[in-house]
Each structure stands twice: as structure tokens, then as C-alpha cells.
mmCIF file of C-alpha atoms in Angstrom:
data_model
loop_
_atom_site.group_PDB
_atom_site.id
_atom_site.type_symbol
_atom_site.label_atom_id
_atom_site.label_comp_id
_atom_site.label_asym_id
_atom_site.label_seq_id
_atom_site.Cartn_x
_atom_site.Cartn_y
_atom_site.Cartn_z
ATOM 1 C CA MET A 1 32.636 45.445 76.197
ATOM 2 C CA LEU A 2 35.959 44.314 74.748
ATOM 3 C CA TYR A 3 36.264 44.091 70.976
ATOM 4 C CA ALA A 4 36.854 40.583 69.680
ATOM 5 C CA GLN A 5 38.049 41.571 66.237
ATOM 6 C CA LEU A 6 40.203 44.081 64.438
ATOM 7 C CA HIS A 7 39.114 45.616 61.155
ATOM 8 C CA LEU A 8 41.656 47.629 59.149
ATOM 9 C CA THR A 9 41.004 48.782 55.608
ATOM 10 C CA LEU A 10 42.781 50.567 52.814
ATOM 11 C CA PRO A 11 41.074 53.652 51.381
ATOM 12 C CA PRO A 12 38.497 53.062 48.628
ATOM 13 C CA TRP A 13 40.553 54.900 45.984
ATOM 14 C CA ILE A 14 43.244 52.160 46.077
ATOM 15 C CA HIS A 15 41.558 49.884 43.539
ATOM 16 C CA ASP A 16 41.207 52.678 40.984
ATOM 17 C CA GLN A 17 44.832 53.753 41.354
ATOM 18 C CA VAL A 18 46.752 50.469 41.347
ATOM 19 C CA ASP A 19 47.081 48.049 38.446
ATOM 20 C CA ALA A 20 47.118 44.698 40.198
ATOM 21 C CA ASP A 21 48.236 42.939 37.005
ATOM 22 C CA ALA A 22 51.236 45.147 36.251
ATOM 23 C CA VAL A 23 54.771 43.794 36.501
ATOM 24 C CA TYR A 24 57.268 46.010 38.298
ATOM 25 C CA GLU A 25 60.632 44.821 37.018
ATOM 26 C CA THR A 26 62.974 47.410 38.556
ATOM 27 C CA ALA A 27 63.639 48.745 42.025
ATOM 28 C CA GLU A 28 62.748 52.212 40.746
ATOM 29 C CA SER A 29 59.336 51.115 39.447
ATOM 30 C CA ARG A 30 58.571 49.413 42.761
ATOM 31 C CA ILE A 31 59.573 52.461 44.792
ATOM 32 C CA ALA A 32 57.690 54.729 42.380
ATOM 33 C CA LEU A 33 54.501 52.851 43.254
ATOM 34 C CA ALA A 34 55.145 53.197 47.002
ATOM 35 C CA VAL A 35 55.826 56.931 46.647
ATOM 36 C CA ARG A 36 52.739 57.422 44.469
ATOM 37 C CA LEU A 37 50.630 55.667 47.092
ATOM 38 C CA SER A 38 52.052 57.968 49.780
ATOM 39 C CA GLN A 39 51.275 61.043 47.678
ATOM 40 C CA LEU A 40 47.719 59.907 46.966
ATOM 41 C CA ASN A 41 47.181 59.174 50.651
ATOM 42 C CA VAL A 42 48.141 62.769 51.455
ATOM 43 C CA SER A 43 46.252 64.430 48.591
ATOM 44 C CA ARG A 44 43.094 62.436 49.330
ATOM 45 C CA GLN A 45 43.472 63.026 53.074
ATOM 46 C CA SER A 46 43.074 59.339 53.855
ATOM 47 C CA GLY A 47 46.165 58.909 56.037
ATOM 48 C CA GLY A 48 49.774 59.844 56.617
ATOM 49 C CA PRO A 49 52.483 60.342 53.980
ATOM 50 C CA PHE A 50 53.622 56.750 53.663
ATOM 51 C CA GLY A 51 53.118 54.024 51.086
ATOM 52 C CA ALA A 52 54.467 50.503 50.694
ATOM 53 C CA ALA A 53 54.141 47.553 48.346
ATOM 54 C CA VAL A 54 55.196 43.907 48.361
ATOM 55 C CA PHE A 55 56.415 42.114 45.235
ATOM 56 C CA ASN A 56 57.434 38.594 44.311
ATOM 57 C CA GLN A 57 60.650 37.730 42.477
ATOM 58 C CA ALA A 58 59.014 38.229 39.067
ATOM 59 C CA GLY A 59 57.902 41.751 40.009
ATOM 60 C CA ARG A 60 54.254 40.895 40.505
ATOM 61 C CA LEU A 61 52.441 43.050 43.037
ATOM 62 C CA LEU A 62 51.344 40.942 46.003
ATOM 63 C CA GLY A 63 50.065 43.556 48.440
ATOM 64 C CA ILE A 64 49.954 47.275 49.125
ATOM 65 C CA GLY A 65 49.586 49.569 52.073
ATOM 66 C CA VAL A 66 49.255 53.186 53.046
ATOM 67 C CA ASN A 67 49.355 54.752 56.480
ATOM 68 C CA ARG A 68 45.941 54.478 58.164
ATOM 69 C CA VAL A 69 46.874 55.218 61.805
ATOM 70 C CA VAL A 70 44.569 58.187 62.394
ATOM 71 C CA PRO A 71 41.525 56.993 60.391
ATOM 72 C CA HIS A 72 41.564 53.665 62.274
ATOM 73 C CA ASN A 73 42.849 54.879 65.653
ATOM 74 C CA CYS A 74 45.432 52.125 65.431
ATOM 75 C CA SER A 75 49.138 52.833 65.902
ATOM 76 C CA ALA A 76 50.001 49.600 64.084
ATOM 77 C CA ALA A 77 48.329 50.715 60.824
ATOM 78 C CA HIS A 78 51.579 51.876 59.208
ATOM 79 C CA ALA A 79 51.991 51.513 55.440
ATOM 80 C CA GLU A 80 54.542 48.699 55.725
ATOM 81 C CA VAL A 81 52.426 46.728 58.202
ATOM 82 C CA MET A 82 49.348 47.193 56.020
ATOM 83 C CA ALA A 83 51.271 46.025 52.925
ATOM 84 C CA LEU A 84 52.648 42.999 54.753
ATOM 85 C CA ALA A 85 49.210 42.157 56.175
ATOM 86 C CA THR A 86 47.398 42.452 52.835
ATOM 87 C CA THR A 87 50.023 40.169 51.320
ATOM 88 C CA GLN A 88 49.828 37.677 54.179
ATOM 89 C CA GLN A 89 46.058 37.525 53.856
ATOM 90 C CA ARG A 90 46.239 37.132 50.076
ATOM 91 C CA LEU A 91 48.841 34.356 50.236
ATOM 92 C CA GLN A 92 47.454 32.866 53.455
ATOM 93 C CA LYS A 93 50.849 32.631 55.103
ATOM 94 C CA PHE A 94 52.495 34.704 57.799
ATOM 95 C CA ARG A 95 56.036 34.015 56.571
ATOM 96 C CA LEU A 96 55.917 35.342 53.026
ATOM 97 C CA ASN A 97 59.116 33.800 51.680
ATOM 98 C CA ASP A 98 58.278 30.288 52.860
ATOM 99 C CA GLY A 99 58.075 28.284 49.683
ATOM 100 C CA GLY A 100 61.126 29.741 47.990
ATOM 101 C CA ASP A 101 59.773 32.882 46.308
ATOM 102 C CA ARG A 102 61.971 35.929 46.894
ATOM 103 C CA ILE A 103 59.913 38.737 48.452
ATOM 104 C CA THR A 104 60.625 42.473 48.201
ATOM 105 C CA LEU A 105 59.144 45.257 50.305
ATOM 106 C CA ALA A 106 59.297 48.716 48.720
ATOM 107 C CA THR A 107 58.575 51.626 51.029
ATOM 108 C CA SER A 108 58.360 55.372 50.572
ATOM 109 C CA ALA A 109 60.416 55.927 53.729
ATOM 110 C CA GLN A 110 62.820 54.055 55.974
ATOM 111 C CA PRO A 111 60.821 51.782 58.270
ATOM 112 C CA CYS A 112 60.293 52.959 61.836
ATOM 113 C CA SER A 113 61.201 50.720 64.749
ATOM 114 C CA MET A 114 57.863 48.857 64.622
ATOM 115 C CA CYS A 115 57.941 48.263 60.869
ATOM 116 C CA TYR A 116 61.600 47.238 61.075
ATOM 117 C CA GLY A 117 60.643 44.346 63.334
ATOM 118 C CA ALA A 118 57.575 43.471 61.279
ATOM 119 C CA LEU A 119 59.516 43.099 58.034
ATOM 120 C CA ILE A 120 61.969 40.703 59.699
ATOM 121 C CA TRP A 121 59.200 38.438 61.009
ATOM 122 C CA ALA A 122 57.152 38.612 57.799
ATOM 123 C CA GLY A 123 59.837 36.976 55.672
ATOM 124 C CA ILE A 124 61.189 39.753 53.479
ATOM 125 C CA ASP A 125 64.302 39.097 51.365
ATOM 126 C CA GLU A 126 64.860 42.590 49.992
ATOM 127 C CA LEU A 127 64.016 46.051 51.307
ATOM 128 C CA LEU A 128 63.829 49.069 48.994
ATOM 129 C CA ILE A 129 63.694 52.488 50.683
ATOM 130 C CA ALA A 130 63.075 55.973 49.293
ATOM 131 C CA ALA A 131 63.327 58.644 52.051
ATOM 132 C CA ARG A 132 65.560 58.358 55.109
ATOM 133 C CA ALA A 133 64.386 58.428 58.736
ATOM 134 C CA ASP A 134 65.992 61.877 59.103
ATOM 135 C CA ASP A 135 63.871 63.096 56.171
ATOM 136 C CA VAL A 136 60.710 61.790 57.834
ATOM 137 C CA GLN A 137 61.525 63.473 61.118
ATOM 138 C CA THR A 138 62.685 66.778 59.590
ATOM 139 C CA LEU A 139 60.073 67.196 56.842
ATOM 140 C CA ALA A 140 56.977 65.578 58.363
ATOM 141 C CA GLY A 141 57.686 65.736 62.092
ATOM 142 C CA PHE A 142 57.364 62.034 62.897
ATOM 143 C CA ASP A 143 59.429 60.310 65.604
ATOM 144 C CA GLU A 144 60.597 57.084 63.979
ATOM 145 C CA GLY A 145 61.684 55.454 67.227
ATOM 146 C CA PRO A 146 64.953 53.740 68.090
ATOM 147 C CA LEU A 147 66.709 51.404 65.686
ATOM 148 C CA PRO A 148 69.955 49.484 66.159
ATOM 149 C CA ASN A 149 72.996 51.628 65.291
ATOM 150 C CA ASP A 150 73.783 49.250 62.437
ATOM 151 C CA TRP A 151 70.181 48.604 61.399
ATOM 152 C CA LYS A 152 71.180 47.782 57.812
ATOM 153 C CA GLY A 153 73.841 45.346 58.998
ATOM 154 C CA GLU A 154 71.350 43.617 61.272
ATOM 155 C CA LEU A 155 69.012 43.087 58.325
ATOM 156 C CA VAL A 156 71.850 41.842 56.110
ATOM 157 C CA LYS A 157 72.793 39.336 58.857
ATOM 158 C CA ARG A 158 69.266 37.955 58.491
ATOM 159 C CA GLY A 159 69.590 37.617 54.736
ATOM 160 C CA ILE A 160 67.695 40.805 53.845
ATOM 161 C CA GLU A 161 69.246 42.993 51.147
ATOM 162 C CA VAL A 162 68.810 46.729 51.762
ATOM 163 C CA HIS A 163 68.801 49.435 49.075
ATOM 164 C CA THR A 164 68.323 53.059 50.126
ATOM 165 C CA ASP A 165 67.780 56.504 48.615
ATOM 166 C CA ILE A 166 65.819 55.219 45.603
ATOM 167 C CA LEU A 167 63.727 58.165 44.340
ATOM 168 C CA ARG A 168 64.521 59.915 47.618
ATOM 169 C CA ASP A 169 63.774 63.397 46.262
ATOM 170 C CA GLU A 170 60.295 62.348 45.132
ATOM 171 C CA ALA A 171 59.525 60.800 48.525
ATOM 172 C CA CYS A 172 60.857 63.875 50.332
ATOM 173 C CA ALA A 173 58.548 66.093 48.272
ATOM 174 C CA VAL A 174 55.550 64.163 49.647
ATOM 175 C CA LEU A 175 56.861 64.391 53.208
ATOM 176 C CA LYS A 176 57.439 68.115 52.801
ATOM 177 C CA GLU A 177 53.942 68.684 51.377
ATOM 178 C CA TYR A 178 52.440 66.815 54.309
ATOM 179 C CA GLY A 179 54.594 68.604 56.885
ATOM 180 C CA GLU A 180 53.742 72.034 55.519
ATOM 181 C CA SER A 181 50.018 71.296 55.220
ATOM 182 C CA GLY A 182 49.384 71.314 58.956
ATOM 183 C CA LEU A 183 47.096 68.321 58.502
ATOM 184 C CA VAL A 184 47.396 65.310 60.757
ATOM 185 C CA TYR A 185 46.377 61.994 59.185
#
């Protein structure tokens, strides 16, 4: 029998660990949340070492995600995709910036090739990144897939601001912990 639906969930600890009413005014506070989510996902063994969050222009949290690939047997269940999807479901629109609100995606690591495409189509105006793709590959052993040589420039051409290396050391610590653990989530 073929499945007629897809059911992806965030781990149950999410609601106890995230203040949905908080305002995240700075890039650092937004990235700090994404990195904290990645660390909790590793320490609670509920998925891979990646976290992401979506914010509106005022710094309100719209959606969150952590890597859930292994628990759901779904290669699309990356933190960024989960954060975009939870936001799209909450706002009931697939293009998040339709309507004029400026949308920011904060992620604990540079998006892989799949997440790179997803953030373009989801309507993101600003991308905040902690760890680099090289960090992900070196410290955690993940193949991030091919990106355009000038991946930042391609995003900028589409009106997406890109800020990198925000709290990079903190994000790398999570990747290193995961890589050295021998666990696969």
C-alpha cells in the first residue's frame, strides 16, 4: 500500500525549551536559539546536530526546526525545512514574505544544497548562519552537497541578505560533540 500522507513532528521537548512569546531583536539572539536547539537535539538524542528558527521583522518567533531525518526516515526532515514548514503551516502560506513582512531564517549551520533551494522558494529575506559547510563536513562528517560557487551572491541576487559566522564557535562545539559521540541521529 502507498502512503497517502506525510507526518513529520518536532521532538516533545521543544515546547518546554522554547519561549514562543519572546522577542529576538538581534542576529546573535536568533542564532543563539538555533544553536541551542541543535545542542538540545544532540543531547536528547532526538536528531542530528542542526537547529533553525524563523522570525518576522519585529523579532517574533514564527517557527522552529531541528533535524529529524533519522527518527522519521525522511531525508527532507532537515532543521531548516522543518522550521520553514512549521512557519508555513502556522501562517498558512507557502511564500512567507508575501504580505510585506520581512522574514529571517537563522540556522546553526550553512544550509546544504536542499535547504538552500528551500529557503529561496519559501520567501526568506535574510539568512543568518553560524557554522560553515566545511565545519559541518569536518566536525560532524556530513556531505552538504553541491552549491553554486558564488552561493551567497546568488542569494543576494534574489534579494536575500546573508550573514555568516555568527556564534560560529558555539555551533562548531555542537558539531564536534556530535561527531565525536559516534551516534547517528
